């Protein structure tokens, strides 16, 4: 187990190294940073001084090493546009995005899995048919449209929920959260639904098809022949056997939720990283773009590592394969 | 006379399809005494497995029992509500499936699957159930049972897994076990061991067995009586020695002569010409008549009833004058 984790960590580091390389290349090929930083009236001499002080005249490999070293210390330089440390900016924005993403992911699991199990157990029930129709809507409607529809219904027409922002937030150290306040929770509902709806329907359809598959297997028939209760059969025996693909998809989707929260954050003016990133693109703010790239890659790597460990926990057969692979 | 443990009367299983109703099992009647082993043989699709599944109430929809009755100790099972049938499954009737590799849930230890079953049907505590599980594993011949109980199914070989499956089916001492081709998926060398084990355990526990197979050799060694099925009907049923030695129904005769023998040298094995009809076009009259070497005019017109001719019961017009 330990050897497995160490090996996966090394692989993760290689992935991060290559992502860093791509991020670094942006500095060199997407415009001239000095040009972005100074005003029109800055003299050539001053520009050269700035260039020298930023280390931009150093050989490229040296610059890359410096970039990596700083990245390892979570230093991504100064934002061209905000004139502030990128790390500081991210610290302000990260909690908003993560909170939204995890609430959306949690929602999609807590609602999607039971719906999928039900639709798998009673594939011909009328409720299952409603679920399936609803899931088609969820899969096919674009996120921004769902967001705008929700805003129109619940914010504009009914006036129940705020249409933008995070509401009141509470600070725990540098972490800010809206979950503990009433207005924060209210503000969270619509963005979380918008962001999580696609994942919810995806997870539901996945669980349903896996359940249908598993319920046809011999060990489920044998479990019935042994007279086990329906609950033990469906939740103990069947659901656990559907988990491996569900974990895979959920893991990948959580990464995507974080990465693609951009659209939802734009629709709801959610003060998260997506919004920051979008502004950074408009202003060619490369340090923010590079840091964002690194951060999203980092999330993907961490989530994948967790997914792999969960496989190991769920399926004992994989432990055997790992044992063999390690020569144990 | 002993009261039979299980009695099946005029059982008919139908599959409603878009192009009409298919009759998969037609008018079958038989009984099993406590502790008796009844072999059920027939080609694939003859309705053997469906008969077994209907007894334990696990017919897969759209298949359904159209008429007839199944009684266990005079208690009707075929119209029992789902919740009550669940209490009978595992506790009074156990079932063993064909493939031990897929009969066990791969994600749980065999100990968990055993204790779970034991605790579903009894009031044992976790500790007692585990103790009982270990003794069961020892009984089915798993070495180092106390250690092996925490292993997962993939850590066992096929034969060992079938032993675990047998332990699972027997774990709360059911009165009847339906073994649906329990050895088909196993190595020939293991088959004999498993059959011997099953026979011994059932003798020890006084459990009756319905042994569904298409292996006449297994039936001849194991069963007390044998029922021969063809195209959803029972064509012959009787003591196994009688049927093996002096088969009466032409289909049974055909089956017997298709068994290779070590003692008699034969140049060629005989075979029954043709194939079993599909359920959608079972011929009029006796369903076996197109393949029957002894076919008469009456066979093409009227279906023969199962009649008692003394040593066995047979459904064939050739024996109708011998009815007792």
XYZ file of C-alpha atoms in Angstrom:
652
model
C 0.000 0.000 0.000
C 2.717 2.447 1.022
C 4.850 1.547 -1.988
C 1.804 2.093 -4.174
C 1.182 5.565 -2.748
C 4.825 6.540 -3.082
C 4.863 5.392 -6.686
C 1.701 7.336 -7.422
C 3.177 10.429 -5.739
C 6.245 10.223 -7.973
C 4.033 9.918 -11.024
C 2.035 12.907 -9.832
C 5.211 14.947 -9.516
C 6.142 14.136 -13.110
C 2.717 15.288 -14.251
C 3.082 18.506 -12.287
C 6.536 19.075 -13.796
C 5.145 18.974 -17.327
C 2.223 21.204 -16.431
C 4.736 23.654 -14.964
C 6.617 23.570 -18.255
C 3.483 24.506 -20.191
C 2.667 27.230 -17.682
C 6.203 28.562 -17.938
C 6.065 28.609 -21.731
C 3.159 31.043 -21.508
C 5.489 33.614 -19.997
C 7.793 33.374 -22.958
C 5.368 33.164 -25.816
C 2.184 34.951 -24.782
C 3.239 38.592 -25.110
C 5.962 40.533 -23.320
C 5.379 40.788 -19.574
C 7.290 44.041 -19.293
C 5.098 45.536 -21.962
C 2.054 44.574 -19.937
C 3.395 46.008 -16.711
C 4.591 49.452 -17.667
C 2.822 52.487 -19.017
C 3.313 53.952 -22.488
C 5.571 56.736 -21.183
C 8.188 54.447 -19.611
C 11.558 54.888 -21.262
C 13.500 52.053 -22.906
C 16.155 52.376 -20.208
C 13.647 51.910 -17.408
C 12.171 48.951 -19.256
C 15.586 47.317 -19.473
C 16.141 47.882 -15.745
C 12.784 46.245 -14.995
C 13.553 43.402 -17.376
C 16.880 42.806 -15.659
C 15.353 43.003 -12.169
C 12.656 40.476 -13.140
C 15.376 38.145 -14.360
C 13.942 38.005 -17.858
C 17.375 38.292 -19.449
C 18.628 35.139 -17.779
C 18.930 31.949 -19.829
C 15.580 30.160 -20.288
C 16.520 27.009 -18.329
C 17.568 29.158 -15.372
C 14.270 31.019 -15.539
C 12.431 27.710 -15.616
C 14.268 26.412 -12.557
C 13.417 29.637 -10.768
C 9.777 29.307 -11.801
C 9.580 25.747 -10.494
C 11.334 26.587 -7.258
C 8.929 29.440 -6.644
C 5.958 27.321 -7.649
C 6.987 24.703 -5.120
C 6.827 27.469 -2.500
C 3.427 28.532 -3.868
C 4.944 31.764 -5.205
C 3.651 32.760 -8.614
C 4.849 36.351 -8.774
C 2.865 39.547 -8.985
C -0.314 39.930 -10.994
C 0.253 42.432 -13.818
C -3.248 43.726 -13.550
C -3.852 43.781 -9.796
C -0.230 44.610 -8.850
C -0.572 42.172 -5.978
C 0.859 38.782 -5.156
C -0.943 36.042 -7.116
C -0.866 33.785 -4.063
C -2.671 36.434 -2.032
C -5.305 36.848 -4.718
C -5.849 33.095 -4.898
C -6.179 32.846 -1.138
C -9.063 35.285 -1.320
C -10.765 33.555 -4.225
C -10.018 29.877 -3.658
C -12.446 29.298 -0.730
C -15.379 30.596 -2.790
C -14.676 28.253 -5.695
C -13.903 25.229 -3.564
C -16.969 25.755 -1.425
C -19.169 26.008 -4.507
C -17.526 22.995 -6.155
C -17.737 20.717 -3.161
C -21.310 21.648 -2.357
C -22.193 20.977 -6.015
C -20.354 17.636 -5.986
C -21.898 16.649 -2.653
C -25.343 17.533 -3.950
C -24.872 15.518 -7.120
C -23.750 12.461 -5.127
C -26.347 12.660 -2.371
C -29.191 13.085 -4.843
C -27.770 11.267 -7.867
C -26.786 7.957 -6.243
C -30.155 7.209 -4.573
C -32.006 8.239 -7.732
C -29.793 5.935 -9.773
C -30.251 3.050 -7.337
C -34.019 3.486 -7.439
C -34.108 3.695 -11.232
C -31.940 0.571 -11.376
C -34.111 -1.445 -8.993
C -37.416 -0.446 -10.604
C -36.530 0.248 -14.230
C -40.186 0.218 -15.280
C -41.601 2.323 -12.447
C -43.201 5.645 -13.325
C -40.877 7.497 -10.945
C -37.867 5.967 -12.727
C -39.231 7.200 -16.021
C -39.582 10.704 -14.589
C -35.978 10.505 -13.323
C -34.749 9.415 -16.734
C -36.591 12.209 -18.545
C -35.302 14.727 -16.034
C -31.783 13.413 -16.489
C -31.987 13.926 -20.241
C -32.828 17.570 -19.594
C -29.926 17.838 -17.155
C -27.450 16.277 -19.554
C -28.482 18.269 -22.578
C -29.168 21.782 -21.257
C -26.072 24.003 -21.195
C -24.975 25.204 -17.769
C -25.390 28.921 -18.439
C -28.941 28.395 -19.631
C -29.862 26.489 -16.460
C -28.294 29.300 -14.413
C -30.211 32.007 -16.247
C -33.452 30.034 -16.013
C -32.992 29.570 -12.269
C -32.233 33.271 -11.830
C -35.337 34.188 -13.835
C -37.587 31.915 -11.781
C -36.223 32.164 -8.245
C -34.564 35.581 -8.185
C -36.495 37.713 -10.673
C -40.013 36.249 -10.607
C -40.304 34.801 -7.106
C -37.615 36.878 -5.442
C -36.685 34.078 -3.037
C -32.967 33.861 -3.703
C -30.272 36.408 -4.525
C -29.207 36.428 -8.169
C -25.524 37.167 -7.620
C -22.665 37.188 -5.108
C -21.897 35.073 -2.043
C -23.999 36.788 0.585
C -22.414 37.265 4.037
C -19.236 35.312 4.620
C -17.468 34.372 7.830
C -13.677 34.222 7.984
C -11.849 31.314 9.573
C -8.233 32.400 9.306
C -7.691 33.111 5.638
C -10.550 30.781 4.707
C -13.914 32.414 4.132
C -17.179 30.534 4.111
C -20.799 31.329 3.375
C -22.180 28.044 4.672
C -22.642 29.238 8.237
C -24.717 32.301 7.452
C -28.293 32.327 6.228
C -27.670 34.754 3.375
C -24.536 32.848 2.386
C -26.490 29.609 2.187
C -29.236 31.244 0.175
C -26.689 32.611 -2.259
C -25.087 29.185 -2.578
C -28.216 27.251 -3.573
C -28.650 28.311 -7.177
C -24.979 28.276 -8.237
C -24.522 24.850 -6.637
C -27.551 23.429 -8.439
C -26.444 24.953 -11.716
C -22.945 23.578 -11.381
C -23.983 20.186 -10.009
C -26.976 19.379 -12.210
C -24.971 17.911 -15.056
C -22.889 15.763 -12.684
C -26.028 14.734 -10.823
C -27.693 13.404 -13.946
C -24.474 11.819 -15.132
C -23.989 10.010 -11.807
C -27.635 8.973 -11.739
C -27.514 7.465 -15.216
C -24.230 5.758 -14.439
C -25.457 4.249 -11.164
C -28.662 3.112 -12.872
C -26.928 1.298 -15.702
C -24.384 -0.253 -13.330
C -27.169 -1.404 -11.008
C -29.060 -2.980 -13.897
C -25.872 -4.781 -14.848
C -25.022 -5.965 -11.336
C -28.568 -7.099 -10.521
C -28.332 -9.605 -13.363
C -25.230 -11.275 -11.951
C -25.151 -14.705 -10.370
C -24.083 -13.501 -6.946
C -27.205 -11.342 -6.702
C -29.349 -14.340 -7.696
C -27.504 -16.418 -5.122
C -28.012 -13.703 -2.504
C -31.745 -13.824 -3.235
C -31.716 -17.620 -3.065
C -30.159 -17.320 0.389
C -33.142 -15.238 1.466
C -31.238 -12.036 2.274
C -33.296 -8.899 2.776
C -33.831 -6.524 -0.126
C -31.857 -3.866 1.683
C -28.854 -6.161 2.095
C -29.076 -7.184 -1.554
C -29.488 -3.728 -3.071
C -27.309 -1.631 -0.799
C -24.919 -4.211 0.640
C -24.214 -6.392 -2.370
C -25.308 -4.545 -5.507
C -24.402 -0.935 -4.763
C -20.903 -1.746 -3.586
C -20.220 -3.509 -6.854
C -21.239 -0.418 -8.803
C -18.878 1.831 -6.868
C -15.658 1.495 -8.854
C -16.947 3.157 -12.041
C -18.930 5.650 -9.967
C -15.817 6.660 -8.029
C -13.868 7.054 -11.265
C -16.439 9.303 -12.881
C -17.096 11.290 -9.715
C -13.383 11.893 -9.252
C -12.937 13.126 -12.794
C -16.079 15.214 -12.511
C -14.987 16.941 -9.289
C -11.875 18.044 -11.137
C -14.016 19.322 -13.982
C -16.398 21.038 -11.594
C -13.518 23.021 -10.109
C -12.013 23.760 -13.501
C -15.248 24.652 -15.248
C -16.872 26.561 -12.409
C -15.878 29.524 -14.609
C -19.224 29.586 -16.435
C -21.340 29.284 -13.312
C -19.231 31.890 -11.526
C -19.715 34.263 -14.453
C -23.482 33.769 -14.545
C -23.862 34.325 -10.804
C -20.988 36.831 -10.405
C -19.542 34.406 -7.849
C -16.308 35.898 -6.511
C -14.223 32.781 -7.132
C -11.180 31.831 -9.144
C -13.112 31.307 -12.361
C -14.056 34.941 -12.447
C -10.481 35.934 -11.601
C -9.191 33.696 -14.395
C -11.605 35.131 -16.942
C -10.489 38.670 -16.106
C -6.882 37.497 -16.313
C -7.447 36.230 -19.850
C -8.959 39.556 -20.885
C -5.905 41.381 -19.568
C -3.217 38.834 -20.557
C -2.365 38.525 -16.857
C 0.052 35.613 -17.300
C 1.054 34.985 -13.654
C -2.577 34.393 -12.763
C -3.133 32.180 -15.794
C -0.005 30.164 -15.060
C -0.910 29.775 -11.394
C -4.474 28.809 -12.254
C -3.215 26.170 -14.662
C -0.910 24.763 -11.995
C -3.622 24.807 -9.370
C -6.205 23.006 -11.501
C -3.614 20.427 -12.496
C -2.773 20.011 -8.834
C -6.431 19.371 -7.972
C -6.744 16.803 -10.737
C -3.630 14.996 -9.546
C -4.755 14.970 -5.909
C -8.256 13.794 -6.785
C -6.905 11.028 -8.976
C -4.655 9.899 -6.175
C -7.626 9.770 -3.815
C -9.628 7.865 -6.446
C -6.868 5.280 -6.770
C -6.706 4.821 -3.016
C -10.499 4.431 -2.886
C -10.356 1.681 -5.527
C -7.973 -0.092 -3.294
C -10.343 0.248 -0.345
C -13.429 -0.893 -2.297
C -12.136 -3.786 -4.354
C -10.037 -6.463 -2.641
C -9.046 -7.961 -5.992
C -7.006 -4.876 -6.808
C -4.998 -5.417 -3.644
C -3.873 -8.721 -5.102
C -2.804 -7.103 -8.379
C -0.919 -4.432 -6.502
C 0.751 -7.060 -4.375
C 1.906 -8.837 -7.506
C 3.070 -5.609 -9.097
C 5.181 -4.864 -6.060
C 6.573 -8.355 -6.000
C 5.023 -8.903 -2.564
C -46.554 -44.238 3.429
C -44.298 -41.259 4.028
C -45.586 -37.854 3.301
C -43.613 -36.219 0.533
C -41.486 -33.176 1.427
C -42.205 -31.378 -1.797
C -44.958 -32.034 -4.242
C -45.267 -30.333 -7.586
C -48.587 -30.756 -9.330
C -49.433 -29.906 -12.927
C -46.890 -27.090 -12.963
C -47.029 -24.912 -16.047
C -44.595 -22.052 -16.664
C -45.323 -19.528 -19.374
C -43.448 -16.686 -20.991
C -45.781 -14.114 -22.456
C -44.084 -12.638 -25.519
C -45.190 -10.289 -28.244
C -45.789 -13.204 -30.588
C -47.919 -15.208 -28.228
C -47.353 -17.145 -25.045
C -44.552 -19.673 -24.907
C -45.046 -22.651 -22.660
C -41.635 -23.483 -21.210
C -42.754 -26.080 -18.672
C -45.959 -27.953 -19.334
C -47.970 -29.958 -16.865
C -45.211 -31.364 -14.683
C -45.927 -33.348 -11.542
C -43.485 -35.021 -9.200
C -42.778 -35.445 -5.498
C -39.681 -35.678 -3.345
C -39.467 -37.467 -0.031
C -37.378 -36.090 2.832
C -33.710 -36.859 2.300
C -34.224 -38.102 -1.221
C -32.066 -37.091 -4.168
C -34.002 -36.518 -7.357
C -31.993 -36.095 -10.528
C -33.488 -34.002 -13.306
C -31.970 -34.511 -16.739
C -32.683 -33.160 -20.166
C -31.192 -31.114 -22.963
C -30.604 -27.391 -22.636
C -33.948 -25.622 -22.800
C -35.956 -28.619 -21.629
C -37.193 -26.592 -18.656
C -35.053 -28.152 -15.917
C -33.694 -24.927 -14.498
C -37.024 -23.125 -14.777
C -38.637 -25.865 -12.714
C -35.943 -25.383 -10.070
C -36.291 -21.606 -10.095
C -40.059 -21.769 -9.793
C -39.809 -23.940 -6.680
C -37.665 -21.381 -4.876
C -39.732 -18.517 -6.276
C -37.000 -16.957 -8.361
C -38.481 -17.213 -11.833
C -37.264 -14.244 -13.763
C -39.965 -12.069 -15.250
C -41.671 -12.258 -17.662
C -41.692 -15.984 -16.852
C -44.562 -16.927 -14.562
C -46.320 -19.912 -13.071
C -49.513 -20.139 -15.117
C -51.136 -23.031 -13.297
C -50.453 -25.930 -10.995
C -49.171 -25.914 -7.460
C -45.950 -26.357 -5.509
C -46.303 -27.583 -1.953
C -43.604 -27.863 0.682
C -44.900 -29.915 3.617
C -48.453 -29.222 2.481
C -47.815 -25.488 2.397
C -48.380 -23.883 -0.966
C -45.385 -21.930 -2.202
C -46.420 -20.842 -5.668
C -48.872 -18.193 -4.480
C -47.002 -17.120 -1.348
C -46.465 -13.349 -1.018
C -42.951 -12.073 -1.696
C -42.177 -11.258 1.947
C -43.090 -14.744 3.176
C -41.308 -16.490 0.325
C -38.146 -14.676 1.380
C -38.297 -16.438 4.754
C -38.440 -19.793 2.988
C -35.532 -19.097 0.666
C -32.266 -20.081 2.259
C -33.987 -21.316 5.411
C -36.125 -24.145 4.054
C -35.028 -24.327 0.446
C -31.452 -23.652 -0.541
C -30.069 -23.274 -4.013
C -26.691 -23.908 -5.618
C -25.877 -22.396 -8.974
C -23.807 -23.584 -11.849
C -20.822 -21.294 -11.670
C -19.054 -20.993 -8.314
C -16.794 -18.295 -9.766
C -19.692 -15.889 -10.101
C -21.974 -17.055 -7.291
C -20.020 -15.260 -4.582
C -19.877 -11.515 -4.222
C -16.262 -10.643 -5.066
C -16.107 -7.673 -2.675
C -16.882 -9.448 0.604
C -14.998 -12.090 2.515
C -16.606 -15.514 2.500
C -16.969 -15.175 6.281
C -19.083 -12.070 5.892
C -21.290 -13.747 3.319
C -21.738 -16.778 5.583
C -22.480 -14.871 8.787
C -24.814 -12.543 6.925
C -26.860 -15.496 5.712
C -26.810 -17.195 9.109
C -27.887 -14.037 10.903
C -30.674 -13.371 8.407
C -32.343 -16.634 9.355
C -31.394 -17.154 13.007
C -30.978 -15.109 16.173
C -27.300 -15.919 16.521
C -24.937 -13.170 17.621
C -22.033 -12.216 15.406
C -19.656 -14.409 17.392
C -21.884 -17.475 17.322
C -22.536 -17.008 13.629
C -18.814 -16.853 12.938
C -18.210 -19.994 14.954
C -20.977 -21.748 13.076
C -19.524 -20.503 9.784
C -16.109 -21.938 10.616
C -17.596 -25.313 11.515
C -19.532 -25.279 8.234
C -16.378 -24.558 6.259
C -14.647 -27.410 8.043
C -17.567 -29.652 7.220
C -17.336 -28.888 3.489
C -13.637 -29.682 3.621
C -11.900 -26.318 3.547
C -8.511 -26.641 5.212
C -7.547 -24.058 7.860
C -11.120 -22.805 7.919
C -10.546 -20.412 10.823
C -7.965 -18.570 8.760
C -9.627 -18.940 5.395
C -12.863 -17.399 6.635
C -11.385 -13.926 6.245
C -10.352 -14.514 2.669
C -12.054 -13.138 -0.407
C -13.595 -15.383 -3.078
C -10.820 -14.660 -5.586
C -8.355 -16.268 -3.193
C -10.061 -19.656 -3.606
C -9.899 -22.115 -6.485
C -13.056 -23.096 -8.381
C -13.605 -26.323 -6.463
C -13.016 -24.597 -3.124
C -15.455 -21.858 -4.085
C -18.114 -24.421 -4.900
C -17.527 -25.891 -1.445
C -18.083 -22.428 0.022
C -21.257 -22.104 -2.065
C -22.457 -25.439 -0.701
C -21.701 -24.277 2.836
C -23.717 -21.142 2.128
C -26.667 -23.100 0.770
C -26.592 -25.472 3.755
C -25.848 -22.944 6.461
C -29.222 -22.973 8.205
C -30.077 -26.589 7.413
C -32.717 -26.267 4.703
C -34.883 -29.322 4.065
C -34.412 -29.121 0.324
C -31.562 -28.021 -1.887
C -31.949 -27.250 -5.549
C -28.581 -27.831 -7.189
C -28.670 -26.366 -10.683
C -25.795 -27.995 -12.579
C -23.458 -27.699 -9.577
C -20.503 -29.295 -11.324
C -20.813 -28.183 -14.930
C -18.349 -25.313 -14.570
C -15.772 -27.385 -12.683
C -12.832 -29.529 -13.714
C -13.732 -33.161 -14.268
C -11.366 -34.190 -11.483
C -13.130 -31.856 -9.044
C -16.649 -32.786 -10.153
C -16.594 -36.171 -8.472
C -15.337 -34.640 -5.201
C -18.068 -32.045 -5.145
C -20.791 -34.560 -5.952
C -19.535 -36.930 -3.249
C -19.424 -34.048 -0.783
C -22.931 -32.913 -1.659
C -24.231 -36.447 -1.319
C -22.536 -36.979 2.036
C -23.662 -33.651 3.495
C -27.236 -34.183 2.437
C -27.217 -37.654 3.933
C -25.775 -36.241 7.206
C -28.275 -33.409 7.400
C -31.219 -35.341 5.970
C -31.573 -32.800 3.198
C -33.451 -33.629 0.024
C -31.850 -32.555 -3.239
C -33.119 -31.737 -6.686
C -30.033 -32.279 -8.795
C -30.414 -30.614 -12.155
C -27.824 -31.696 -14.688
C -27.341 -33.043 -18.167
C -24.662 -35.430 -17.003
C -26.208 -38.894 -16.793
C -23.086 -40.188 -15.091
C -23.592 -37.830 -12.156
C -27.232 -38.842 -11.876
C -26.441 -42.547 -11.995
C -23.942 -42.210 -9.136
C -25.869 -39.837 -6.960
C -29.601 -39.811 -7.397
C -32.244 -42.074 -5.914
C -34.731 -41.288 -8.616
C -34.424 -39.554 -11.940
C -36.818 -37.393 -13.920
C -36.228 -36.999 -17.642
C -37.481 -33.812 -19.255
C -38.011 -33.084 -22.917
C -39.335 -29.838 -24.410
C -40.934 -28.713 -21.171
C -42.583 -32.023 -20.338
C -41.725 -34.901 -18.074
C -41.278 -37.972 -20.268
C -40.101 -40.474 -17.708
C -39.562 -40.626 -13.966
C -38.479 -43.550 -11.853
C -35.821 -45.223 -9.727
C -32.436 -44.393 -11.116
C -31.303 -48.020 -11.527
C -34.440 -48.908 -13.371
C -34.168 -45.947 -15.727
C -30.470 -46.425 -16.421
C -30.760 -50.179 -16.971
C -34.114 -50.492 -18.659
C -35.180 -47.164 -20.008
C -38.685 -47.247 -21.370
C -39.230 -43.950 -23.139
C -37.503 -43.816 -26.545
C -35.903 -40.491 -25.598
C -34.427 -41.921 -22.406
C -33.196 -44.956 -24.337
C -31.511 -42.569 -26.750
C -29.891 -40.662 -23.883
C -28.597 -43.883 -22.291
C -27.110 -45.251 -25.467
C -25.309 -41.955 -26.018
C -23.241 -42.517 -22.858
C -19.781 -43.877 -23.606
C -19.039 -47.013 -21.668
C -15.731 -48.358 -20.414
C -16.846 -51.983 -20.320
C -18.521 -52.350 -23.680
C -16.417 -51.558 -26.688
C -18.393 -49.627 -29.182
C -17.263 -48.455 -32.569
C -19.546 -45.444 -32.565
C -21.708 -43.748 -30.007
C -25.305 -43.626 -31.033
C -27.008 -40.267 -31.128
C -30.540 -38.989 -31.255
C -31.131 -37.472 -34.681
C -32.389 -33.935 -34.907
C -32.675 -31.276 -32.219
C -35.189 -30.413 -29.567
C -37.970 -28.203 -31.013
C -38.029 -24.536 -30.143
C -40.675 -23.488 -27.642
C -42.440 -21.533 -30.363
C -43.063 -24.562 -32.571
C -43.514 -27.636 -30.434
C -45.106 -30.261 -32.703
C -48.635 -31.541 -32.262
C -49.048 -34.824 -30.424
C -46.007 -36.177 -28.606
C -43.344 -33.456 -28.806
C -40.660 -36.100 -29.364
C -42.328 -37.829 -32.336
C -40.303 -36.221 -35.177
C -37.115 -37.682 -33.676
C -38.577 -40.902 -32.330
C -37.509 -44.203 -33.925
C -40.653 -45.909 -32.655
C -43.118 -43.279 -33.831
C -46.676 -44.453 -34.469
C -49.682 -42.703 -36.026
C -51.231 -41.894 -32.671
C -48.046 -40.090 -31.557
C -48.535 -37.419 -34.233
C -52.084 -36.719 -33.128
C -52.396 -36.944 -29.369
C -50.108 -36.039 -26.519
C -49.397 -39.028 -24.242
C -50.073 -38.658 -20.508
C -47.562 -39.667 -17.873
C -48.742 -43.118 -16.803
C -47.595 -45.553 -14.174
C -46.370 -48.788 -15.683
C -44.991 -50.265 -12.493
C -41.217 -49.801 -12.452
C -41.385 -46.275 -13.817
C -43.798 -43.606 -14.922
C -43.579 -42.823 -18.610
C -45.316 -40.617 -21.140
C -45.317 -42.713 -24.315
C -48.064 -44.328 -26.414
C -46.044 -47.558 -26.751
C -46.731 -48.343 -23.104
C -50.330 -47.275 -22.862
C -51.659 -50.820 -22.818
C -49.395 -51.597 -19.863
C -50.863 -48.982 -17.550
C -51.469 -50.232 -14.035
